[in-house]
Amino acid sequence: MSFMDFKYKKYFLRYFGEELGPRVENAFVNGGIASVLGRGFPILALMICARLLDPDAFGKFMMIYGAIISFAMLTDAGLGTTVTKFTAQYKNLDTLRVSQIISLAQYISVFNIVILTSALILFGDEVARYILADGSLKQYLVISIVIILFNGLCSIQQAILYGLEDYRSVKKANFNTGLIILLSLPIGAMFFGVIGMLITLSIAKFVNVVVLLSATQSNFILLGIDRFGGIERNDFKTLIGFSFPTFLNSLLFGPVILFTMSIVAHHFDGHVQVGIYNAAYQWFSFVIFIPGVFTVGALPILSEQINRGNVERAEKLVKDKIKFILYLLSPVVIVLMLLSPFIMKLYGDGYEDSWKVLLVLMVAVLIALPQGLLGNYIISNDKVWRWFVSSIAWALTFISVTYILVDFGALGIAIGLLAAYISRAIFAIYFFKIIQRSSN
């Protein structure tokens, strides 16, 4: 062990305690690396692709890419968070219960994928014309369906690994996927344009599915968990009862992002503006994803602590992690703000004047950073509906502000997102305080 390894391990032990320190360190170090690899490589790949394609073509790809992410959230239907919570809660107590919940979640996920992909096939013309704002984009929906399928399968497997706290396997999967995207996406763009990018993206997602399935299966064998165990009626009620508001939450998040982009895309030069927004948004997602994995890592720990009755310990963990994340990432965000003109210029002609979009998104990310942990604390206390109310505020604000500022294009969407996170922060802090008072 090097001096630096010893130093940071000692820090986690001092900050989070003997029991939780190593687990928090595992979530942060391996989960953080996983998020850097999973988001960092695609950002570089998209930066190269933006220089290879004209702004309109790049904007159309990003519109399709945004649709893929949004539809993938619908196939997840809140099951990912649910599986993580209950896997963490019962993995050391009742492996049969874990088997039943995982099995049921996988069946529901496959059912959701079949329903959604069938709907996209049947209503492809309408989706392309009214949502993607260009009827010619229908030709890309078929390959997009394949990516949505792989994304849906990945989501559940990754949630299982988070619940088992196997962040190393997630790191490995993200490295393989990210590297393939970095190496192949620009080649696809150079020779085949948008369709080439979608094909290479589908290959990368397929590799991700294989690696994640292999990792979950190894864990199942080690822990004696049956991937397709029996299904109990009570488990169905538990899963649906908990995941339904989480599903409604995901129903808001993905489609609302797509809808706000669609508002702008229907206006003059709309796809160019969507491309500019998404180029800047990649940096938002990069920063937010680092504490995002850390936050997911907190969910199993919080669920376990609250289940044991250690409410004060769970509250302290949330507060300490929020401080830790803000101390760590605030300097990164400030640097990105200062470099925003240079960063956007790297995307090529047509992007150099859009640095204000990135600047606004970096302000938004500072406000968004603590919200995942607040949300997980609320969810861990089985107050999922309260988190859903916070998300409704987020969605209504995002849509309203973007609609009002539609003439500002990409900047209007960015300001809408900033306003949305301010709105959700107010509700999240309010509900956190209510739970805190009722627990004391």
Short mmCIF file of C-alpha atoms in Angstrom, two decimals:
data_model
loop_
_atom_site.label_atom_id
_atom_site.label_comp_id
_atom_site.label_asym_id
_atom_site.label_seq_id
_atom_site.Cartn_x
_atom_site.Cartn_y
_atom_site.Cartn_z
CA MET A 1 0.00 0.00 0.00
CA SER A 2 1.46 3.38 -1.00
CA PHE A 3 1.57 6.40 1.31
CA MET A 4 -1.24 8.10 -0.67
CA ASP A 5 -3.41 4.96 -0.48
CA PHE A 6 -2.89 4.82 3.27
CA LYS A 7 -3.63 8.53 3.62
CA TYR A 8 -6.97 8.49 1.80
CA LYS A 9 -8.05 5.22 3.46
CA LYS A 10 -7.28 6.81 6.81
CA TYR A 11 -9.39 9.81 5.78
CA PHE A 12 -12.45 7.63 5.04
CA LEU A 13 -12.05 5.82 8.34
CA ARG A 14 -11.83 9.09 10.29
CA TYR A 15 -14.69 10.76 8.40
CA PHE A 16 -17.19 7.88 8.21
CA GLY A 17 -16.13 5.50 10.98
CA GLU A 18 -14.68 1.98 11.24
CA GLU A 19 -17.79 0.18 9.95
CA LEU A 20 -18.91 2.51 7.15
CA GLY A 21 -15.53 3.95 6.14
CA PRO A 22 -14.34 1.04 3.95
CA ARG A 23 -17.77 0.71 2.31
CA VAL A 24 -17.99 4.42 1.54
CA GLU A 25 -14.43 4.31 0.21
CA ASN A 26 -15.35 1.37 -2.05
CA ALA A 27 -18.41 3.23 -3.36
CA PHE A 28 -16.51 6.45 -3.94
CA VAL A 29 -13.21 5.16 -5.36
CA ASN A 30 -14.47 2.34 -7.57
CA GLY A 31 -17.84 3.97 -8.24
CA GLY A 32 -16.16 7.28 -8.99
CA ILE A 33 -13.71 5.68 -11.41
CA ALA A 34 -16.60 3.83 -13.04
CA SER A 35 -18.45 7.10 -13.62
CA VAL A 36 -15.35 8.89 -14.95
CA LEU A 37 -14.73 6.08 -17.42
CA GLY A 38 -18.39 5.64 -18.32
CA ARG A 39 -18.97 9.35 -18.98
CA GLY A 40 -15.50 10.64 -19.79
CA PHE A 41 -14.81 8.44 -22.82
CA PRO A 42 -18.17 9.22 -24.51
CA ILE A 43 -17.63 12.97 -23.96
CA LEU A 44 -14.32 12.78 -25.81
CA ALA A 45 -15.91 10.67 -28.55
CA LEU A 46 -18.80 13.13 -29.01
CA MET A 47 -16.37 16.04 -29.09
CA ILE A 48 -14.57 14.39 -32.01
CA CYS A 49 -17.87 13.54 -33.73
CA ALA A 50 -19.06 17.15 -33.44
CA ARG A 51 -16.05 18.20 -35.51
CA LEU A 52 -16.67 15.46 -38.10
CA LEU A 53 -20.37 16.18 -38.63
CA ASP A 54 -22.08 19.43 -39.55
CA PRO A 55 -23.99 21.03 -36.62
CA ASP A 56 -27.41 19.98 -37.94
CA ALA A 57 -26.42 16.29 -38.32
CA PHE A 58 -24.78 16.28 -34.88
CA GLY A 59 -27.90 17.90 -33.42
CA LYS A 60 -30.10 15.21 -34.96
CA PHE A 61 -27.90 12.47 -33.51
CA MET A 62 -28.06 14.08 -30.07
CA MET A 63 -31.85 14.35 -30.40
CA ILE A 64 -32.02 10.61 -31.10
CA TYR A 65 -29.50 9.90 -28.35
CA GLY A 66 -31.60 11.90 -25.90
CA ALA A 67 -34.67 9.92 -26.97
CA ILE A 68 -32.82 6.64 -26.38
CA ILE A 69 -31.86 7.68 -22.84
CA SER A 70 -35.41 8.88 -22.12
CA PHE A 71 -37.04 5.69 -23.40
CA ALA A 72 -34.50 3.58 -21.51
CA MET A 73 -35.64 5.28 -18.30
CA LEU A 74 -39.17 4.15 -19.07
CA THR A 75 -38.06 0.52 -19.43
CA ASP A 76 -36.31 0.79 -16.06
CA ALA A 77 -39.63 1.97 -14.55
CA GLY A 78 -38.02 2.67 -11.18
CA LEU A 79 -36.97 -0.98 -10.84
CA GLY A 80 -33.27 -0.12 -10.65
CA THR A 81 -33.58 1.89 -7.42
CA THR A 82 -35.99 -0.70 -6.02
CA VAL A 83 -33.67 -3.63 -6.73
CA THR A 84 -30.69 -1.79 -5.25
CA LYS A 85 -32.59 -0.99 -2.06
CA PHE A 86 -34.03 -4.46 -1.42
CA THR A 87 -30.90 -6.34 -2.50
CA ALA A 88 -28.90 -4.28 0.00
CA GLN A 89 -31.55 -4.73 2.68
CA TYR A 90 -31.85 -8.53 2.46
CA LYS A 91 -28.53 -9.76 1.02
CA ASN A 92 -27.19 -10.70 4.48
CA LEU A 93 -30.55 -11.75 5.91
CA ASP A 94 -32.57 -13.63 3.32
CA THR A 95 -30.98 -14.66 -0.01
CA LEU A 96 -34.23 -16.38 -1.07
CA ARG A 97 -36.04 -13.03 -0.81
CA VAL A 98 -33.28 -11.39 -2.84
CA SER A 99 -33.64 -14.12 -5.51
CA GLN A 100 -37.38 -13.59 -5.71
CA ILE A 101 -37.16 -9.80 -5.97
CA ILE A 102 -34.39 -9.90 -8.59
CA SER A 103 -36.26 -12.50 -10.61
CA LEU A 104 -39.50 -10.53 -10.56
CA ALA A 105 -37.70 -7.28 -11.43
CA GLN A 106 -36.06 -8.90 -14.45
CA TYR A 107 -39.39 -10.26 -15.73
CA ILE A 108 -41.06 -6.86 -15.35
CA SER A 109 -38.11 -5.15 -17.06
CA VAL A 110 -38.31 -7.47 -20.07
CA PHE A 111 -42.08 -6.90 -20.24
CA ASN A 112 -41.52 -3.12 -20.22
CA ILE A 113 -38.91 -3.40 -22.98
CA VAL A 114 -41.28 -5.43 -25.18
CA ILE A 115 -44.14 -2.95 -24.67
CA LEU A 116 -42.01 0.12 -25.35
CA THR A 117 -40.21 -1.25 -28.41
CA SER A 118 -43.53 -2.44 -29.85
CA ALA A 119 -44.97 1.04 -29.36
CA LEU A 120 -41.97 2.61 -31.13
CA ILE A 121 -42.40 0.24 -34.08
CA LEU A 122 -46.14 0.96 -34.34
CA PHE A 123 -45.90 4.72 -33.84
CA GLY A 124 -42.49 5.40 -35.37
CA ASP A 125 -43.85 8.01 -37.79
CA GLU A 126 -45.51 9.99 -35.02
CA VAL A 127 -42.46 9.78 -32.73
CA ALA A 128 -40.15 11.04 -35.51
CA ARG A 129 -42.49 13.82 -36.63
CA TYR A 130 -43.79 15.19 -33.34
CA ILE A 131 -41.08 14.32 -30.79
CA LEU A 132 -37.87 14.26 -32.82
CA ALA A 133 -39.17 17.14 -34.97
CA ASP A 134 -38.13 15.49 -38.25
CA GLY A 135 -40.05 12.69 -40.01
CA SER A 136 -36.88 11.54 -41.78
CA LEU A 137 -35.42 10.42 -38.43
CA LYS A 138 -37.78 7.43 -38.39
CA GLN A 139 -35.13 5.42 -40.25
CA TYR A 140 -32.91 5.62 -37.17
CA LEU A 141 -35.54 4.35 -34.74
CA VAL A 142 -35.02 0.66 -35.59
CA ILE A 143 -31.37 0.63 -34.53
CA SER A 144 -32.34 2.85 -31.59
CA ILE A 145 -34.73 0.12 -30.42
CA VAL A 146 -31.78 -2.29 -30.17
CA ILE A 147 -29.87 0.19 -28.00
CA ILE A 148 -32.94 0.72 -25.79
CA LEU A 149 -33.17 -3.06 -25.34
CA PHE A 150 -29.52 -3.31 -24.26
CA ASN A 151 -29.86 -0.26 -21.99
CA GLY A 152 -32.85 -1.82 -20.24
CA LEU A 153 -30.95 -5.06 -19.60
CA CYS A 154 -27.91 -3.14 -18.34
CA SER A 155 -29.96 -1.05 -15.92
CA ILE A 156 -31.23 -3.98 -13.84
CA GLN A 157 -27.87 -5.79 -13.79
CA GLN A 158 -26.07 -2.63 -12.70
CA ALA A 159 -28.67 -2.02 -9.97
CA ILE A 160 -28.07 -5.55 -8.65
CA LEU A 161 -24.31 -4.94 -8.51
CA TYR A 162 -24.86 -1.65 -6.65
CA GLY A 163 -27.06 -3.45 -4.13
CA LEU A 164 -24.31 -6.07 -3.65
CA GLU A 165 -21.75 -3.22 -3.45
CA ASP A 166 -19.70 -4.75 -6.26
CA TYR A 167 -18.52 -1.46 -7.74
CA ARG A 168 -15.40 -3.01 -9.26
CA SER A 169 -17.50 -4.96 -11.75
CA VAL A 170 -19.38 -1.78 -12.72
CA LYS A 171 -16.03 -0.07 -13.20
CA LYS A 172 -14.86 -2.87 -15.49
CA ALA A 173 -18.08 -2.78 -17.54
CA ASN A 174 -17.93 1.00 -17.92
CA PHE A 175 -14.30 0.88 -18.97
CA ASN A 176 -14.99 -1.65 -21.72
CA THR A 177 -18.06 0.21 -22.97
CA GLY A 178 -16.45 3.64 -22.77
CA LEU A 179 -13.32 2.54 -24.58
CA ILE A 180 -15.32 0.97 -27.42
CA ILE A 181 -17.36 4.17 -27.76
CA LEU A 182 -14.23 6.33 -27.77
CA LEU A 183 -12.54 4.23 -30.47
CA SER A 184 -15.51 3.38 -32.68
CA LEU A 185 -18.01 6.26 -32.51
CA PRO A 186 -15.81 8.75 -34.44
CA ILE A 187 -15.10 6.07 -37.08
CA GLY A 188 -18.84 5.47 -37.48
CA ALA A 189 -19.43 9.21 -37.81
CA MET A 190 -16.62 9.65 -40.33
CA PHE A 191 -17.69 6.91 -42.75
CA PHE A 192 -21.43 6.44 -42.18
CA GLY A 193 -22.68 9.55 -40.37
CA VAL A 194 -25.53 9.25 -37.86
CA ILE A 195 -26.38 5.62 -38.69
CA GLY A 196 -22.74 4.63 -38.20
CA MET A 197 -22.71 6.24 -34.76
CA LEU A 198 -25.87 4.38 -33.74
CA ILE A 199 -24.49 1.03 -34.92
CA THR A 200 -21.23 1.45 -33.01
CA LEU A 201 -23.18 2.57 -29.95
CA SER A 202 -25.32 -0.58 -30.10
CA ILE A 203 -22.16 -2.75 -30.24
CA ALA A 204 -20.75 -0.99 -27.17
CA LYS A 205 -24.01 -1.48 -25.26
CA PHE A 206 -24.05 -5.18 -26.19
CA VAL A 207 -20.57 -5.59 -24.68
CA ASN A 208 -21.83 -3.80 -21.57
CA VAL A 209 -24.72 -6.27 -21.24
CA VAL A 210 -22.39 -9.28 -21.53
CA VAL A 211 -19.92 -7.98 -18.93
CA LEU A 212 -22.66 -7.01 -16.45
CA LEU A 213 -24.51 -10.33 -16.83
CA SER A 214 -21.26 -12.19 -16.22
CA ALA A 215 -20.55 -10.09 -13.10
CA THR A 216 -24.00 -10.58 -11.59
CA GLN A 217 -23.88 -14.32 -12.29
CA SER A 218 -20.52 -14.61 -10.48
CA ASN A 219 -22.02 -12.85 -7.47
CA PHE A 220 -25.11 -15.07 -7.56
CA ILE A 221 -22.99 -18.23 -7.51
CA LEU A 222 -20.90 -16.87 -4.62
CA LEU A 223 -23.92 -15.85 -2.52
CA GLY A 224 -26.25 -18.70 -3.49
CA ILE A 225 -28.76 -16.46 -5.25
CA ASP A 226 -30.97 -17.89 -8.00
CA ARG A 227 -31.35 -15.45 -10.91
CA PHE A 228 -34.76 -16.88 -11.82
CA GLY A 229 -36.08 -17.95 -8.43
CA GLY A 230 -39.73 -18.36 -7.53
CA ILE A 231 -42.02 -15.37 -7.32
CA GLU A 232 -44.12 -14.64 -4.23
CA ARG A 233 -47.28 -12.53 -4.39
CA ASN A 234 -46.06 -10.45 -1.44
CA ASP A 235 -42.86 -9.65 -3.31
CA PHE A 236 -44.90 -8.43 -6.25
CA LYS A 237 -46.84 -6.11 -3.95
CA THR A 238 -43.62 -4.91 -2.32
CA LEU A 239 -41.88 -4.31 -5.62
CA ILE A 240 -44.79 -2.55 -7.27
CA GLY A 241 -45.66 -0.58 -4.13
CA PHE A 242 -42.15 0.79 -3.83
CA SER A 243 -41.22 1.04 -7.50
CA PHE A 244 -44.49 2.63 -8.72
CA PRO A 245 -43.71 6.15 -7.41
CA THR A 246 -40.09 5.61 -8.48
CA PHE A 247 -41.44 4.65 -11.90
CA LEU A 248 -43.50 7.83 -11.99
CA ASN A 249 -40.31 9.69 -11.09
CA SER A 250 -38.47 8.14 -14.06
CA LEU A 251 -41.55 8.77 -16.19
CA LEU A 252 -41.01 12.44 -15.46
CA PHE A 253 -37.25 12.67 -15.83
CA GLY A 254 -36.52 11.09 -19.20
CA PRO A 255 -39.58 12.25 -21.17
CA VAL A 256 -39.39 15.78 -19.70
CA ILE A 257 -35.79 16.17 -20.89
CA LEU A 258 -36.84 14.90 -24.31
CA PHE A 259 -39.91 17.16 -24.35
CA THR A 260 -37.89 20.29 -23.56
CA MET A 261 -35.50 19.48 -26.39
CA SER A 262 -38.48 18.84 -28.66
CA ILE A 263 -39.88 22.31 -27.85
CA VAL A 264 -36.69 23.90 -29.15
CA ALA A 265 -36.22 21.42 -32.01
CA HIS A 266 -39.51 22.51 -33.61
CA HIS A 267 -38.24 26.06 -33.96
CA PHE A 268 -35.94 27.50 -36.61
CA ASP A 269 -32.43 26.03 -36.44
CA GLY A 270 -33.81 23.79 -33.71
CA HIS A 271 -31.64 20.69 -34.19
CA VAL A 272 -28.50 22.84 -34.20
CA GLN A 273 -29.58 24.33 -30.86
CA VAL A 274 -30.33 20.85 -29.47
CA GLY A 275 -26.84 19.77 -30.54
CA ILE A 276 -25.26 22.76 -28.79
CA TYR A 277 -27.25 22.09 -25.61
CA ASN A 278 -26.33 18.40 -25.58
CA ALA A 279 -22.65 19.13 -26.21
CA ALA A 280 -22.65 21.32 -23.08
CA TYR A 281 -24.94 18.92 -21.17
CA GLN A 282 -22.37 16.12 -21.51
CA TRP A 283 -20.20 18.06 -19.06
CA PHE A 284 -23.14 18.49 -16.69
CA SER A 285 -23.80 14.74 -16.80
CA PHE A 286 -20.08 14.01 -16.33
CA VAL A 287 -19.91 16.07 -13.12
CA ILE A 288 -23.27 14.93 -11.75
CA PHE A 289 -22.54 11.27 -12.49
CA ILE A 290 -19.54 11.13 -10.15
CA PRO A 291 -21.57 11.83 -6.99
CA GLY A 292 -24.40 9.95 -8.71
CA VAL A 293 -22.56 6.65 -8.38
CA PHE A 294 -21.48 7.70 -4.88
CA THR A 295 -25.15 8.40 -4.16
CA VAL A 296 -26.26 5.00 -5.45
CA GLY A 297 -23.54 3.55 -3.26
CA ALA A 298 -25.13 5.35 -0.31
CA LEU A 299 -28.57 3.82 -0.94
CA PRO A 300 -27.71 0.29 0.28
CA ILE A 301 -25.82 1.69 3.28
CA LEU A 302 -28.63 4.10 4.22
CA SER A 303 -31.30 1.42 3.78
CA GLU A 304 -29.36 -0.95 6.01
CA GLN A 305 -28.71 1.66 8.72
CA ILE A 306 -32.34 2.88 8.82
CA ASN A 307 -33.56 -0.74 8.84
CA ARG A 308 -31.40 -1.30 11.94
CA GLY A 309 -32.84 1.79 13.60
CA ASN A 310 -29.64 3.83 13.29
CA VAL A 311 -31.49 6.92 12.08
CA GLU A 312 -29.09 9.49 13.50
CA ARG A 313 -26.17 7.67 11.95
CA ALA A 314 -27.92 7.69 8.57
CA GLU A 315 -28.60 11.45 8.87
CA LYS A 316 -24.97 12.13 9.75
CA LEU A 317 -23.83 10.00 6.81
CA VAL A 318 -25.97 12.06 4.40
CA LYS A 319 -24.69 15.38 5.75
CA ASP A 320 -21.07 14.24 5.74
CA LYS A 321 -21.32 12.93 2.20
CA ILE A 322 -22.90 16.16 0.96
CA LYS A 323 -20.04 18.16 2.48
CA PHE A 324 -17.52 15.72 1.01
CA ILE A 325 -19.01 15.94 -2.49
CA LEU A 326 -19.22 19.73 -2.45
CA TYR A 327 -15.65 20.11 -1.19
CA LEU A 328 -14.39 17.70 -3.82
CA LEU A 329 -16.33 18.83 -6.90
CA SER A 330 -16.87 22.57 -6.39
CA PRO A 331 -13.31 23.37 -7.55
CA VAL A 332 -13.84 21.15 -10.62
CA VAL A 333 -17.04 23.01 -11.50
CA ILE A 334 -15.36 26.40 -11.05
CA VAL A 335 -12.53 25.36 -13.37
CA LEU A 336 -15.06 24.20 -15.99
CA MET A 337 -16.84 27.56 -15.69
CA LEU A 338 -13.60 29.43 -16.32
CA LEU A 339 -12.70 27.17 -19.24
CA SER A 340 -16.19 27.14 -20.79
CA PRO A 341 -15.25 29.32 -23.83
CA PHE A 342 -12.26 27.08 -24.58
CA ILE A 343 -14.21 23.83 -24.04
CA MET A 344 -17.05 24.75 -26.38
CA LYS A 345 -14.59 25.91 -29.03
CA LEU A 346 -13.19 22.35 -29.10
CA TYR A 347 -16.47 21.14 -30.63
CA GLY A 348 -15.71 23.09 -33.80
CA ASP A 349 -17.31 25.87 -35.83
CA GLY A 350 -20.73 26.95 -34.60
CA TYR A 351 -20.05 26.10 -30.95
CA GLU A 352 -17.57 28.78 -29.90
CA ASP A 353 -20.26 31.34 -29.00
CA SER A 354 -22.29 28.88 -26.90
CA TRP A 355 -20.05 28.96 -23.80
CA LYS A 356 -22.85 30.66 -21.85
CA VAL A 357 -24.87 27.43 -22.12
CA LEU A 358 -22.07 25.49 -20.41
CA LEU A 359 -21.66 28.24 -17.81
CA VAL A 360 -25.36 28.10 -16.83
CA LEU A 361 -25.27 24.30 -16.68
CA MET A 362 -22.28 24.41 -14.33
CA VAL A 363 -24.26 26.69 -11.98
CA ALA A 364 -27.11 24.16 -12.21
CA VAL A 365 -24.82 21.26 -11.38
CA LEU A 366 -23.66 22.95 -8.15
CA ILE A 367 -27.28 23.10 -7.02
CA ALA A 368 -27.98 19.55 -8.23
CA LEU A 369 -24.98 17.86 -6.57
CA PRO A 370 -26.49 17.32 -3.08
CA GLN A 371 -29.96 16.41 -4.30
CA GLY A 372 -29.27 12.77 -5.09
CA LEU A 373 -28.22 12.07 -1.50
CA LEU A 374 -31.23 13.93 -0.14
CA GLY A 375 -33.43 11.87 -2.46
CA ASN A 376 -31.86 8.59 -1.36
CA TYR A 377 -32.37 9.50 2.29
CA ILE A 378 -36.04 10.24 1.61
CA ILE A 379 -36.40 6.97 -0.37
CA SER A 380 -34.58 4.94 2.31
CA ASN A 381 -37.18 6.15 4.81
CA ASP A 382 -39.90 4.75 2.50
CA LYS A 383 -41.14 8.26 1.67
CA VAL A 384 -40.90 7.71 -2.08
CA TRP A 385 -44.00 9.77 -2.83
CA ARG A 386 -42.41 12.84 -1.27
CA TRP A 387 -39.45 12.53 -3.60
CA PHE A 388 -41.91 12.18 -6.46
CA VAL A 389 -43.54 15.48 -5.46
CA SER A 390 -40.09 17.11 -5.59
CA SER A 391 -39.63 15.70 -9.07
CA ILE A 392 -43.01 17.05 -10.21
CA ALA A 393 -41.83 20.51 -9.17
CA TRP A 394 -38.63 19.92 -11.14
CA ALA A 395 -40.54 18.82 -14.27
CA LEU A 396 -43.13 21.61 -14.27
CA THR A 397 -40.46 24.26 -13.75
CA PHE A 398 -38.20 22.83 -16.47
CA ILE A 399 -40.98 22.70 -19.08
CA SER A 400 -42.44 26.12 -18.20
CA VAL A 401 -39.17 28.04 -18.23
CA THR A 402 -37.94 26.34 -21.42
CA TYR A 403 -41.22 27.14 -23.17
CA ILE A 404 -41.05 30.79 -22.10
CA LEU A 405 -37.40 31.07 -23.23
CA VAL A 406 -37.74 28.97 -26.40
CA ASP A 407 -36.39 31.82 -28.58
CA PHE A 408 -33.11 31.60 -26.67
CA GLY A 409 -32.59 28.05 -28.00
CA ALA A 410 -29.95 26.02 -26.14
CA LEU A 411 -29.50 28.74 -23.53
CA GLY A 412 -33.24 28.65 -22.81
CA ILE A 413 -33.09 24.90 -22.06
CA ALA A 414 -30.06 25.42 -19.80
CA ILE A 415 -31.79 28.19 -17.82
CA GLY A 416 -34.88 25.96 -17.58
CA LEU A 417 -32.77 23.17 -16.10
CA LEU A 418 -31.18 25.55 -13.59
CA ALA A 419 -34.61 26.78 -12.47
CA ALA A 420 -35.84 23.17 -12.22
CA TYR A 421 -33.03 22.12 -9.87
CA ILE A 422 -33.58 25.19 -7.70
CA SER A 423 -37.25 24.20 -7.44
CA ARG A 424 -36.47 20.59 -6.52
CA ALA A 425 -33.84 21.67 -3.98
CA ILE A 426 -36.48 23.67 -2.07
CA PHE A 427 -38.84 20.68 -1.87
CA ALA A 428 -36.08 18.14 -1.10
CA ILE A 429 -34.68 20.20 1.80
CA TYR A 430 -38.20 20.74 3.16
CA PHE A 431 -39.01 16.99 3.12
CA PHE A 432 -35.60 16.12 4.58
CA LYS A 433 -36.30 18.44 7.52
CA ILE A 434 -39.75 16.90 8.07
CA ILE A 435 -38.33 13.36 8.19
CA GLN A 436 -35.52 14.54 10.43
CA ARG A 437 -37.95 16.11 12.94
CA SER A 438 -40.25 13.06 12.96
CA SER A 439 -37.30 10.73 13.62
CA ASN A 440 -35.99 12.70 16.61
#
